[in-house]
Amino acid sequence: MSRSAHPAGPRHADVLPEGHYTAPPADLNALDPKVWAHTVTRDQDGVVSVGGIEVTRLAEEFGTPAYFVDEADFRARARAWRTAFGHDADVFYAGKAFLSRAIVRWLHDEGLNLDVCSGGELATALSAGMPADRIAFHGNNKSEVEIRTAIEVGVGRIVLDSFQEIVRVAHIAQSLGKRQRVQIRVTVGVEAHTHEFIATAHEDQKFGIALADGQAAEAVRRALALDGLELVGIHSHIGSQIFDMAGFEVAARRVVSLLAAIRDEHGVELPEIDLGGGLGIAYTSDDDPREPHEIAKALSEIVTRECEAAKLGTPRISVEPGRAIVGPTAFTLYEVGTIKPLDGLRTYVSVDGGMSDNIRTALYDAEYSVALVSRTSDAEPMLVRVVGKHCESGDIVVKDAFLPADLAAGDLIAVPATGAYCRSMASNYNHALRPPVVAVNDGEARVIVRRETEEDLLRLDVG
Ligand SMILES: *Cc1c(COP(=O)(O)O)cnc(C)c1O
């Protein structure tokens, strides 16, 4: 049976393996502004452009696969977070989502602070001029060298993640004749993922110190007793790709009750509370993320209310969005290679990248959208699975989506919302050359992270 005569659409749903697809979208040429960067549009000639430059030109100049980041959109989202939280709160961009020197400069310009969780991220931040006191250092197993460097350069805070680390950071600070500002990361017994959250008594995971069993209270006791530490607050991060504010509400309530217990026991009111990141974005048209001003309003109301109830002064709130700032601002551009229709199932569309530039689908079963961007098409929709060129059958970029049935080798397709956790998690599997990140703004395109070369690969191979 030919693809065009029998597109694998929902009418074959009874014979299709399970998937996340619903009906094909009404118009395959339409670009849902929810999932695409702000300046992405389809021009009169049917070619999609970003920042005023057509993807066909971008592909010619920079090759594929490549990530294109909409600088104006990135700055606008960073600014929206900054503005929404105002002067009584701090926004720390989570560098692990995607970090490069250009990104650090944009954040600095827009008045954001930065979270890092390794020596490499710290070095990148400092080399691009982020003031150390606007950097927070995270991680569940920071090395001695990382801790020493962070204290020496004067990071604004270190987020303590274990009992050993409380002692280790205190000793290193003391040996350097310093007193380091720290927060303690607690696990509040809330696990939030995407549309739901679960409140549990214990969290079976590697991060933080449990509130349950009085562990966190004991950590506070020890931190307060050490000269090398200035304990300024409590930190909580409950998950990722969250849409529901209920999880934050429970977390804030539990953190505030710890602050009250600390006041009662030690007579000190810690001045800061960090509620972490994890705010969701739209990967597909089914996702409905909240705007930063709604999130800011909800979080500050929750904290204010809980503090009033506990008769505490309202602490300074901070948040750590990563994905919500960078995620929607970029897309990955691929060239279509082989196309393999499997009768009664779906059509496998292979692209020139894959799990080496986007591991999220394989790692978390993440959902993505995809569109034909080098032209329009009036062909019927066909159910596709966009796969990479790697030697794994799990090498899937987009699990279930619709593309026009006349798709052909050489067409350009783009996967939106790949700004977060794609380039930062990219690998050299199969000795793939990691793609470049190109910033596009106002008719100009500029490489901010260049494509790897075979020379780069061979430079490390010194055997
Ligand atoms: C990962 C992480 C974030 C950012 O998460 P997003 O889902 O990208 O917003 C913030 N804070 C901490 C402690 C994290 O580990």
Coordinates of N, CA, C and O and ligand atoms in Angstrom, one line a residue, residues 94 96-97 115 138 185 235 237 239-241 276-279 320-324 421, ligand 1:
A94 N 19.1 28.7 35.4 CA 19.8 27.4 35.6 C 20.7 27.1 34.4 O 20.2 26.7 33.3
K96 N 22.6 24.8 33.6 CA 22.7 23.5 33.0 C 21.8 23.3 31.8 O 22.0 22.4 31.0
A97 N 20.7 24.1 31.7 CA 19.8 24.0 30.6 C 20.5 24.3 29.3 O 20.3 23.6 28.3
D115 N 22.8 30.1 38.1 CA 23.1 28.9 38.8 C 24.1 28.1 38.0 O 23.9 27.9 36.8
H138 N 25.6 24.8 42.8 CA 24.8 23.7 43.2 C 25.5 22.4 42.9 O 26.6 22.4 42.3
R185 N 19.9 22.8 50.9 CA 18.8 22.2 50.0 C 18.1 21.1 50.7 O 18.7 20.2 51.2
H235 N 16.6 26.0 50.5 CA 16.4 25.8 49.1 C 15.6 24.6 48.8 O 15.8 23.5 49.5
H237 N 13.9 22.4 45.3 CA 13.6 22.2 43.9 C 12.8 20.9 43.7 O 13.3 19.9 44.1
G239 N 11.2 19.5 40.9 CA 11.0 18.6 39.7 C 11.2 19.5 38.5 O 11.8 20.5 38.5
S240 N 10.7 19.0 37.4 CA 10.8 19.7 36.1 C 9.6 19.5 35.2 O 8.8 18.6 35.4
Q241 N 9.5 20.5 34.3 CA 8.4 20.5 33.3 C 7.1 20.5 34.1 O 6.2 19.7 33.8
G276 N 13.5 27.0 43.6 CA 14.0 26.2 42.5 C 13.4 26.6 41.2 O 12.8 27.7 41.0
G277 N 13.5 25.7 40.3 CA 13.0 25.9 38.9 C 12.0 24.8 38.5 O 11.3 24.4 39.4
G278 N 12.0 24.4 37.3 CA 11.1 23.4 36.9 C 9.8 23.8 36.2 O 9.0 22.9 35.9
L279 N 9.7 25.1 35.9 CA 8.5 25.5 35.3 C 8.4 25.0 33.8 O 9.4 25.1 33.1
E320 N 14.7 29.6 40.0 CA 15.8 29.2 39.1 C 15.3 28.6 37.8 O 15.5 27.4 37.6
P321 N 14.6 29.3 37.0 CA 14.1 28.8 35.7 C 15.3 28.5 34.8 O 16.1 29.4 34.6
G322 N 15.3 27.4 34.1 CA 16.3 27.1 33.1 C 15.5 27.0 31.8 O 15.4 27.9 30.9
R323 N 14.8 25.8 31.7 CA 14.0 25.5 30.5 C 13.0 26.6 30.1 O 12.9 26.9 28.9
A324 N 12.4 27.2 31.1 CA 11.3 28.2 30.8 C 11.9 29.4 30.1 O 11.2 30.2 29.5
Y421 N 18.5 21.6 27.5 CA 18.9 20.2 27.7 C 19.1 19.4 26.4 O 18.9 18.2 26.3
Ligands
LIG1 C1 17.6 21.7 37.0 C2 17.4 22.6 38.0 C3 16.8 23.9 37.8 C4 16.2 24.2 36.5 O1 15.2 23.4 36.1 P1 14.3 23.8 34.8 O2 13.4 22.6 34.6 O3 15.3 23.9 33.6 O4 13.6 25.0 35.1 C5 16.7 24.8 38.8 N1 17.3 24.5 40.1 C6 17.9 23.3 40.3 C7 18.4 23.1 41.7 C8 18.0 22.4 39.3 O5 18.6 21.2 39.6

